[in-house]
PDB file of C-alpha atoms and ligand atoms in Angstrom:
ATOM      1  CA  UNK A 126      18.240  11.054 -11.682  1.00 36.00           C
ATOM      2  CA  UNK A 127      17.502  11.895 -15.301  1.00 40.00           C
ATOM      3  CA  UNK A 128      13.832  12.091 -16.115  1.00 38.00           C
ATOM      4  CA  UNK A 129      14.044   9.373 -18.731  1.00 41.00           C
ATOM      5  CA  UNK A 130      15.641   6.979 -16.288  1.00 40.00           C
ATOM      6  CA  UNK A 131      13.028   7.818 -13.717  1.00 38.00           C
ATOM      7  CA  UNK A 132      10.217   7.170 -16.178  1.00 39.00           C
ATOM      8  CA  UNK A 133      11.783   3.855 -17.118  1.00 42.00           C
ATOM      9  CA  UNK A 134      11.985   2.904 -13.454  1.00 43.00           C
ATOM     10  CA  UNK A 135       8.371   3.860 -12.891  1.00 46.00           C
ATOM     11  CA  UNK A 136       7.261   1.986 -15.978  1.00 44.00           C
ATOM     12  CA  UNK A 137       9.027  -1.119 -14.773  1.00 47.00           C
ATOM     13  CA  UNK A 138       7.321  -0.817 -11.418  1.00 48.00           C
ATOM     14  CA  UNK A 139       4.029  -1.319 -13.169  1.00 45.00           C
ATOM     15  CA  UNK A 140       5.213  -4.540 -14.777  1.00 44.00           C
ATOM     16  CA  UNK A 141       5.030  -6.057 -11.332  1.00 45.00           C
ATOM     17  CA  UNK A 142       1.279  -6.140 -11.601  1.00 42.00           C
ATOM     18  CA  UNK A 143       0.724  -6.619 -15.304  1.00 35.00           C
ATOM     19  CA  UNK A 144      -0.026 -10.248 -14.679  1.00 35.00           C
ATOM     20  CA  UNK A 145      -2.807  -9.293 -12.319  1.00 45.00           C
ATOM     21  CA  UNK A 146      -6.387  -9.073 -13.515  1.00 50.00           C
ATOM     22  CA  UNK A 147      -6.677  -5.459 -12.389  1.00 54.00           C
ATOM     23  CA  UNK A 148      -6.822  -2.875 -15.199  1.00 55.00           C
ATOM     24  CA  UNK A 149      -4.638  -0.177 -13.731  1.00 57.00           C
ATOM     25  CA  UNK A 150      -5.434   2.400 -16.412  1.00 53.00           C
ATOM     26  CA  UNK A 151      -9.048   2.149 -15.501  1.00 53.00           C
ATOM     27  CA  UNK A 152      -8.562   1.877 -11.767  1.00 55.00           C
ATOM     28  CA  UNK A 153      -6.665   4.913 -10.663  1.00 60.00           C
ATOM     29  CA  UNK A 154      -3.534   4.090 -12.536  1.00 56.00           C
ATOM     30  CA  UNK A 155      -1.623   6.115 -15.078  1.00 53.00           C
ATOM     31  CA  UNK A 156      -3.282   9.346 -16.010  1.00 57.00           C
ATOM     32  CA  UNK A 157      -6.044   9.335 -13.463  1.00 71.00           C
ATOM     33  CA  UNK A 158      -7.031  12.635 -11.925  1.00 78.00           C
ATOM     34  CA  UNK A 159      -8.491  12.950  -8.439  1.00 81.00           C
ATOM     35  CA  UNK A 160     -12.002  13.303  -9.851  1.00 79.00           C
ATOM     36  CA  UNK A 161     -11.620   9.963 -11.663  1.00 78.00           C
ATOM     37  CA  UNK A 162     -10.585   8.087  -8.560  1.00 85.00           C
ATOM     38  CA  UNK A 163     -12.658   5.821  -6.414  1.00 89.00           C
ATOM     39  CA  UNK A 164     -12.252   6.529  -2.730  1.00 93.00           C
ATOM     40  CA  UNK A 165     -12.541   4.270   0.251  1.00 96.00           C
ATOM     41  CA  UNK A 166     -15.082   5.722   2.667  1.00 97.00           C
ATOM     42  CA  UNK A 167     -14.750   5.833   6.422  1.00 98.00           C
ATOM     43  CA  UNK A 168     -17.087   2.887   6.965  1.00 98.00           C
ATOM     44  CA  UNK A 169     -14.898   0.729   4.762  1.00 98.00           C
ATOM     45  CA  UNK A 170     -11.731   2.125   6.321  1.00 98.00           C
ATOM     46  CA  UNK A 171     -12.951   1.247   9.805  1.00 98.00           C
ATOM     47  CA  UNK A 172     -13.806  -2.274   8.613  1.00 98.00           C
ATOM     48  CA  UNK A 173     -10.257  -2.609   7.289  1.00 98.00           C
ATOM     49  CA  UNK A 174      -8.820  -1.450  10.607  1.00 98.00           C
ATOM     50  CA  UNK A 175     -11.084  -3.795  12.576  1.00 98.00           C
ATOM     51  CA  UNK A 176     -10.149  -6.796  10.426  1.00 98.00           C
ATOM     52  CA  UNK A 177      -6.510  -5.925  10.971  1.00 98.00           C
ATOM     53  CA  UNK A 178      -7.024  -5.735  14.724  1.00 98.00           C
ATOM     54  CA  UNK A 179      -8.778  -9.101  14.694  1.00 98.00           C
ATOM     55  CA  UNK A 180      -5.910 -10.711  12.801  1.00 98.00           C
ATOM     56  CA  UNK A 181      -3.288  -9.070  15.017  1.00 98.00           C
ATOM     57  CA  UNK A 182      -5.018 -10.494  18.081  1.00 98.00           C
ATOM     58  CA  UNK A 183      -5.174 -13.934  16.441  1.00 98.00           C
ATOM     59  CA  UNK A 184      -1.430 -13.985  15.870  1.00 98.00           C
ATOM     60  CA  UNK A 185      -0.664 -12.211  19.141  1.00 98.00           C
ATOM     61  CA  UNK A 186       1.206  -9.241  17.698  1.00 98.00           C
ATOM     62  CA  UNK A 187      -0.043  -5.705  18.413  1.00 98.00           C
ATOM     63  CA  UNK A 188      -0.055  -3.573  15.280  1.00 98.00           C
ATOM     64  CA  UNK A 189      -0.315  -0.038  14.030  1.00 98.00           C
ATOM     65  CA  UNK A 190      -2.806  -0.023  11.163  1.00 98.00           C
ATOM     66  CA  UNK A 191      -3.223   2.909   8.789  1.00 98.00           C
ATOM     67  CA  UNK A 192      -5.691   3.290   5.925  1.00 98.00           C
ATOM     68  CA  UNK A 193      -5.077   5.917   3.226  1.00 97.00           C
ATOM     69  CA  UNK A 194      -7.265   6.904   0.299  1.00 95.00           C
ATOM     70  CA  UNK A 195      -5.959   7.059  -3.306  1.00 91.00           C
ATOM     71  CA  UNK A 196      -4.861  10.655  -2.798  1.00 91.00           C
ATOM     72  CA  UNK A 197      -2.748   9.533   0.182  1.00 94.00           C
ATOM     73  CA  UNK A 198      -4.899  11.132   2.863  1.00 96.00           C
ATOM     74  CA  UNK A 199      -5.199   9.267   6.158  1.00 98.00           C
ATOM     75  CA  UNK A 200      -8.757   7.970   6.633  1.00 98.00           C
ATOM     76  CA  UNK A 201      -8.425   5.636   9.633  1.00 98.00           C
ATOM     77  CA  UNK A 202      -5.691   4.615  12.009  1.00 98.00           C
ATOM     78  CA  UNK A 203      -5.256   2.577  15.159  1.00 98.00           C
ATOM     79  CA  UNK A 204      -2.340   2.164  17.489  1.00 98.00           C
ATOM     80  CA  UNK A 205      -3.108  -1.085  19.296  1.00 98.00           C
ATOM     81  CA  UNK A 206      -2.113  -1.281  22.943  1.00 98.00           C
ATOM     82  CA  UNK A 207       1.587  -2.060  23.314  1.00 98.00           C
ATOM     83  CA  UNK A 208       2.382  -1.771  19.616  1.00 98.00           C
ATOM     84  CA  UNK A 209       5.720  -0.149  18.850  1.00 98.00           C
ATOM     85  CA  UNK A 210       5.492   3.635  18.850  1.00 98.00           C
ATOM     86  CA  UNK A 211       8.076   3.819  16.088  1.00 98.00           C
ATOM     87  CA  UNK A 212       5.791   1.800  13.898  1.00 98.00           C
ATOM     88  CA  UNK A 213       3.063   4.454  13.870  1.00 98.00           C
ATOM     89  CA  UNK A 214       5.013   6.345  11.235  1.00 98.00           C
ATOM     90  CA  UNK A 215       6.114   3.192   9.438  1.00 98.00           C
ATOM     91  CA  UNK A 216       2.548   1.929   9.061  1.00 98.00           C
ATOM     92  CA  UNK A 217       1.423   5.185   7.485  1.00 98.00           C
ATOM     93  CA  UNK A 218       4.427   5.352   5.170  1.00 98.00           C
ATOM     94  CA  UNK A 219       3.881   1.768   4.044  1.00 98.00           C
ATOM     95  CA  UNK A 220       0.351   2.651   2.972  1.00 98.00           C
ATOM     96  CA  UNK A 221       1.618   5.847   1.378  1.00 97.00           C
ATOM     97  CA  UNK A 222       4.180   3.871  -0.612  1.00 96.00           C
ATOM     98  CA  UNK A 223       1.453   1.645  -2.010  1.00 94.00           C
ATOM     99  CA  UNK A 224      -0.659   4.659  -2.977  1.00 93.00           C
ATOM    100  CA  UNK A 225       2.192   6.655  -4.516  1.00 91.00           C
ATOM    101  CA  UNK A 226       2.943   3.855  -6.971  1.00 89.00           C
ATOM    102  CA  UNK A 227      -0.637   3.164  -8.001  1.00 86.00           C
ATOM    103  CA  UNK A 228      -1.267   0.273  -5.679  1.00 89.00           C
ATOM    104  CA  UNK A 229       1.821  -1.894  -5.497  1.00 90.00           C
ATOM    105  CA  UNK A 230       2.493  -3.832  -2.313  1.00 95.00           C
ATOM    106  CA  UNK A 231       5.333  -1.999  -0.540  1.00 96.00           C
ATOM    107  CA  UNK A 232       7.485  -5.133  -0.603  1.00 95.00           C
ATOM    108  CA  UNK A 233       7.597  -4.933  -4.401  1.00 93.00           C
ATOM    109  CA  UNK A 234      10.196  -2.193  -4.076  1.00 93.00           C
ATOM    110  CA  UNK A 235      12.465  -3.997  -1.663  1.00 93.00           C
ATOM    111  CA  UNK A 236      15.227  -5.682  -3.586  1.00 91.00           C
ATOM    112  CA  UNK A 237      15.420  -3.080  -6.340  1.00 91.00           C
ATOM    113  CA  UNK A 238      15.876  -0.256  -3.830  1.00 94.00           C
ATOM    114  CA  UNK A 239      18.933  -1.847  -2.278  1.00 94.00           C
ATOM    115  CA  UNK A 240      22.417  -0.594  -3.208  1.00 95.00           C
ATOM    116  CA  UNK A 241      23.007  -1.479  -6.848  1.00 94.00           C
ATOM    117  CA  UNK A 242      19.304  -1.742  -7.599  1.00 93.00           C
ATOM    118  CA  UNK A 243      17.803   0.352 -10.382  1.00 92.00           C
ATOM    119  CA  UNK A 244      15.641   2.341  -7.969  1.00 93.00           C
ATOM    120  CA  UNK A 245      18.190   2.608  -5.180  1.00 94.00           C
ATOM    121  CA  UNK A 246      17.314   5.428  -2.717  1.00 94.00           C
ATOM    122  CA  UNK A 247      13.681   5.632  -3.796  1.00 94.00           C
ATOM    123  CA  UNK A 248      12.942   5.314  -0.076  1.00 95.00           C
ATOM    124  CA  UNK A 249      14.473   8.769   0.417  1.00 95.00           C
ATOM    125  CA  UNK A 250      11.911  10.402  -1.854  1.00 95.00           C
ATOM    126  CA  UNK A 251       8.494  11.815  -1.026  1.00 95.00           C
ATOM    127  CA  UNK A 252       9.417  12.567   2.560  1.00 95.00           C
ATOM    128  CA  UNK A 253      10.234   8.918   3.117  1.00 96.00           C
ATOM    129  CA  UNK A 254       8.686   5.778   1.694  1.00 96.00           C
ATOM    130  CA  UNK A 255       8.942   2.267   3.093  1.00 97.00           C
ATOM    131  CA  UNK A 256      10.313  -0.384   0.783  1.00 96.00           C
ATOM    132  CA  UNK A 257       9.681  -3.482   2.824  1.00 96.00           C
ATOM    133  CA  UNK A 258       6.476  -5.424   3.310  1.00 97.00           C
ATOM    134  CA  UNK A 259       3.293  -4.417   5.104  1.00 98.00           C
ATOM    135  CA  UNK A 260       1.772  -1.865   2.738  1.00 98.00           C
ATOM    136  CA  UNK A 261      -1.027  -3.411   0.686  1.00 97.00           C
ATOM    137  CA  UNK A 262      -3.371  -1.922  -1.909  1.00 95.00           C
ATOM    138  CA  UNK A 263      -7.123  -2.232  -1.433  1.00 95.00           C
ATOM    139  CA  UNK A 264      -9.314  -2.943  -4.468  1.00 92.00           C
ATOM    140  CA  UNK A 265     -13.086  -2.870  -4.099  1.00 90.00           C
ATOM    141  CA  UNK A 266     -15.209  -5.752  -5.463  1.00 89.00           C
ATOM    142  CA  UNK A 267     -15.437  -3.966  -8.842  1.00 84.00           C
ATOM    143  CA  UNK A 268     -11.654  -3.863  -9.086  1.00 83.00           C
ATOM    144  CA  UNK A 269     -11.214  -0.161  -8.397  1.00 86.00           C
ATOM    145  CA  UNK A 270      -8.191   0.883  -6.398  1.00 89.00           C
ATOM    146  CA  UNK A 271      -9.757   2.650  -3.418  1.00 93.00           C
ATOM    147  CA  UNK A 272      -6.861   2.987  -0.995  1.00 95.00           C
ATOM    148  CA  UNK A 273      -4.124   1.177   0.850  1.00 97.00           C
ATOM    149  CA  UNK A 274      -3.489  -0.249   4.284  1.00 98.00           C
ATOM    150  CA  UNK A 275      -0.149  -0.194   6.067  1.00 98.00           C
ATOM    151  CA  UNK A 276       0.594  -2.438   9.032  1.00 98.00           C
ATOM    152  CA  UNK A 277       3.612  -2.343  11.291  1.00 98.00           C
ATOM    153  CA  UNK A 278       4.418  -3.905  14.632  1.00 98.00           C
ATOM    154  CA  UNK A 279       5.684  -7.420  14.004  1.00 98.00           C
ATOM    155  CA  UNK A 280       8.019  -9.103  11.584  1.00 98.00           C
ATOM    156  CA  UNK A 281       7.601  -8.150   7.936  1.00 98.00           C
ATOM    157  CA  UNK A 282       5.842 -11.467   7.298  1.00 97.00           C
ATOM    158  CA  UNK A 283       3.421 -10.791  10.155  1.00 98.00           C
ATOM    159  CA  UNK A 284       2.806  -7.233   8.983  1.00 98.00           C
ATOM    160  CA  UNK A 285       2.002  -8.443   5.466  1.00 98.00           C
ATOM    161  CA  UNK A 286      -0.279 -11.129   6.854  1.00 98.00           C
ATOM    162  CA  UNK A 287      -2.230  -8.585   8.905  1.00 98.00           C
ATOM    163  CA  UNK A 288      -2.392  -6.101   6.020  1.00 98.00           C
ATOM    164  CA  UNK A 289      -3.719  -8.736   3.617  1.00 98.00           C
ATOM    165  CA  UNK A 290      -6.409  -9.796   6.081  1.00 98.00           C
ATOM    166  CA  UNK A 291      -7.277  -6.152   6.680  1.00 98.00           C
ATOM    167  CA  UNK A 292      -7.575  -5.276   2.984  1.00 98.00           C
ATOM    168  CA  UNK A 293      -9.753  -8.303   2.314  1.00 97.00           C
ATOM    169  CA  UNK A 294     -12.390  -6.957   4.701  1.00 98.00           C
ATOM    170  CA  UNK A 295     -13.721  -4.731   1.910  1.00 98.00           C
ATOM    171  CA  UNK A 296     -12.314  -6.250  -1.261  1.00 95.00           C
ATOM    172  CA  UNK A 297      -9.108  -7.737  -2.539  1.00 93.00           C
ATOM    173  CA  UNK A 298      -5.402  -7.033  -2.559  1.00 94.00           C
ATOM    174  CA  UNK A 299      -2.345  -8.213  -4.455  1.00 90.00           C
ATOM    175  CA  UNK A 300      -0.303 -10.972  -2.936  1.00 81.00           C
ATOM    176  CA  UNK A 301       3.330 -10.183  -3.582  1.00 67.00           C
ATOM    177  CA  UNK A 302       5.594 -13.144  -4.127  1.00 48.00           C
TER     178      UNK A 302
HETATM  179  C1  NAG B 116      -8.119  -0.586 -19.329  1.00 85.61           C
HETATM  180  O1  NAG B 116      -8.984   0.505 -19.191  1.00 85.61           O
HETATM  181  C2  NAG B 116      -8.760   1.526 -20.148  1.00 85.61           C
HETATM  182  C3  NAG B 116      -9.650   2.715 -19.790  1.00 85.61           C
HETATM  183  O2  NAG B 116     -10.973   2.326 -19.644  1.00 85.61           O
HETATM  184  C4  NAG B 116      -9.064   0.960 -21.557  1.00 85.61           C
HETATM  185  O3  NAG B 116      -8.818   1.961 -22.517  1.00 85.61           O
HETATM  186  C5  NAG B 116      -8.147  -0.212 -21.790  1.00 85.61           C
HETATM  187  O4  NAG B 116      -8.474  -0.820 -23.032  1.00 85.61           O
HETATM  188  C6  NAG B 116      -8.294  -1.255 -20.681  1.00 85.61           C
HETATM  189  N1  NAG B 116      -7.278  -2.298 -20.854  1.00 85.61           N
HETATM  190  C7  NAG B 116      -7.585  -3.590 -20.788  1.00 85.61           C
HETATM  191  C8  NAG B 116      -6.439  -4.534 -20.938  1.00 85.61           C
HETATM  192  O5  NAG B 116      -8.705  -3.985 -20.539  1.00 85.61           O
HETATM  193  C1  NAG B 117     -19.234   3.158   2.061  1.00 85.61           C
HETATM  194  O1  NAG B 117     -19.073   2.295   0.960  1.00 85.61           O
HETATM  195  C2  NAG B 117     -19.791   1.089   1.092  1.00 85.61           C
HETATM  196  C3  NAG B 117     -19.399   0.176  -0.072  1.00 85.61           C
HETATM  197  O2  NAG B 117     -19.622   0.834  -1.274  1.00 85.61           O
HETATM  198  C4  NAG B 117     -21.277   1.393   1.131  1.00 85.61           C
HETATM  199  O3  NAG B 117     -22.017   0.192   1.288  1.00 85.61           O
HETATM  200  C5  NAG B 117     -21.579   2.318   2.303  1.00 85.61           C
HETATM  201  O4  NAG B 117     -22.926   2.718   2.271  1.00 85.61           O
HETATM  202  C6  NAG B 117     -20.692   3.552   2.249  1.00 85.61           C
HETATM  203  N1  NAG B 117     -20.848   4.272   3.493  1.00 85.61           N
HETATM  204  C7  NAG B 117     -20.968   5.585   3.534  1.00 85.61           C
HETATM  205  C8  NAG B 117     -21.110   6.201   4.867  1.00 85.61           C
HETATM  206  O5  NAG B 117     -20.952   6.261   2.514  1.00 85.61           O
HETATM  207  C1  NAG B 118      13.653  -8.705  -7.128  1.00 85.61           C
HETATM  208  O1  NAG B 118      12.778  -9.765  -6.844  1.00 85.61           O
HETATM  209  C2  NAG B 118      12.006 -10.175  -7.952  1.00 85.61           C
HETATM  210  C3  NAG B 118      10.980 -11.163  -7.473  1.00 85.61           C
HETATM  211  O2  NAG B 118      11.565 -12.157  -6.694  1.00 85.61           O
HETATM  212  C4  NAG B 118      12.921 -10.709  -9.025  1.00 85.61           C
HETATM  213  O3  NAG B 118      12.159 -11.065 -10.149  1.00 85.61           O
HETATM  214  C5  NAG B 118      13.897  -9.622  -9.413  1.00 85.61           C
HETATM  215  O4  NAG B 118      14.828 -10.137 -10.336  1.00 85.61           O
HETATM  216  C6  NAG B 118      14.631  -9.094  -8.202  1.00 85.61           C
HETATM  217  N1  NAG B 118      15.417  -7.944  -8.599  1.00 85.61           N
HETATM  218  C7  NAG B 118      16.650  -7.741  -8.176  1.00 85.61           C
HETATM  219  C8  NAG B 118      17.303  -6.459  -8.624  1.00 85.61           C
HETATM  220  O5  NAG B 118      17.226  -8.504  -7.440  1.00 85.61           O
END
């Protein structure tokens, strides 16, 4: 892919969230360096995991729940009893996908990454990203992007539901339409 096309694709990814109230330049978006980022801490990450577990129990679907910081390091993870083993990797890659694109929900990439879409095969990059739902950004109460949570174990709708509940344990997330 030519660099210019790639930049155009990346720029259009950000339009997904322009309508949101979050200022992405200020909150770990374009141009941020690691020292400018705001990081989820392990207390918050555990709260996110616990809220995800609670929601998974409520809907009766065991989940894998992964929390990554804005540099894509794994901070907390749980494999709930009887959750799919294959979803351990998927949960982490969903969160990674959200982090790698400055806090988009992973589902935002879905239709455009299908054959014929302008970012087709983006899922093959970065050692594998996940372009369906269940990866959600986490914004703290001040609006800073502090990490992402990835949930996998049920249907995509269930995974998104659990991830949204999980993220809201310490702040807010973006609800993808
Ligand atoms: C977002 O934050 C950046 C950096 O602080 C600032 O320069 C810019 O004006 C802000 N944009 C809006 C729309 O508030
Ligand atoms: C983690 O962050 C929360 C929210 O800012 C804060 O209340 C808490 O003291 C922090 N915990 C640790 C161990 O730093
Ligand atoms: C993908 O979905 C969004 C939101 O529903 C829509 O605006 C956009 O046109 C779709 N893109 C493609 C390539 O289908």
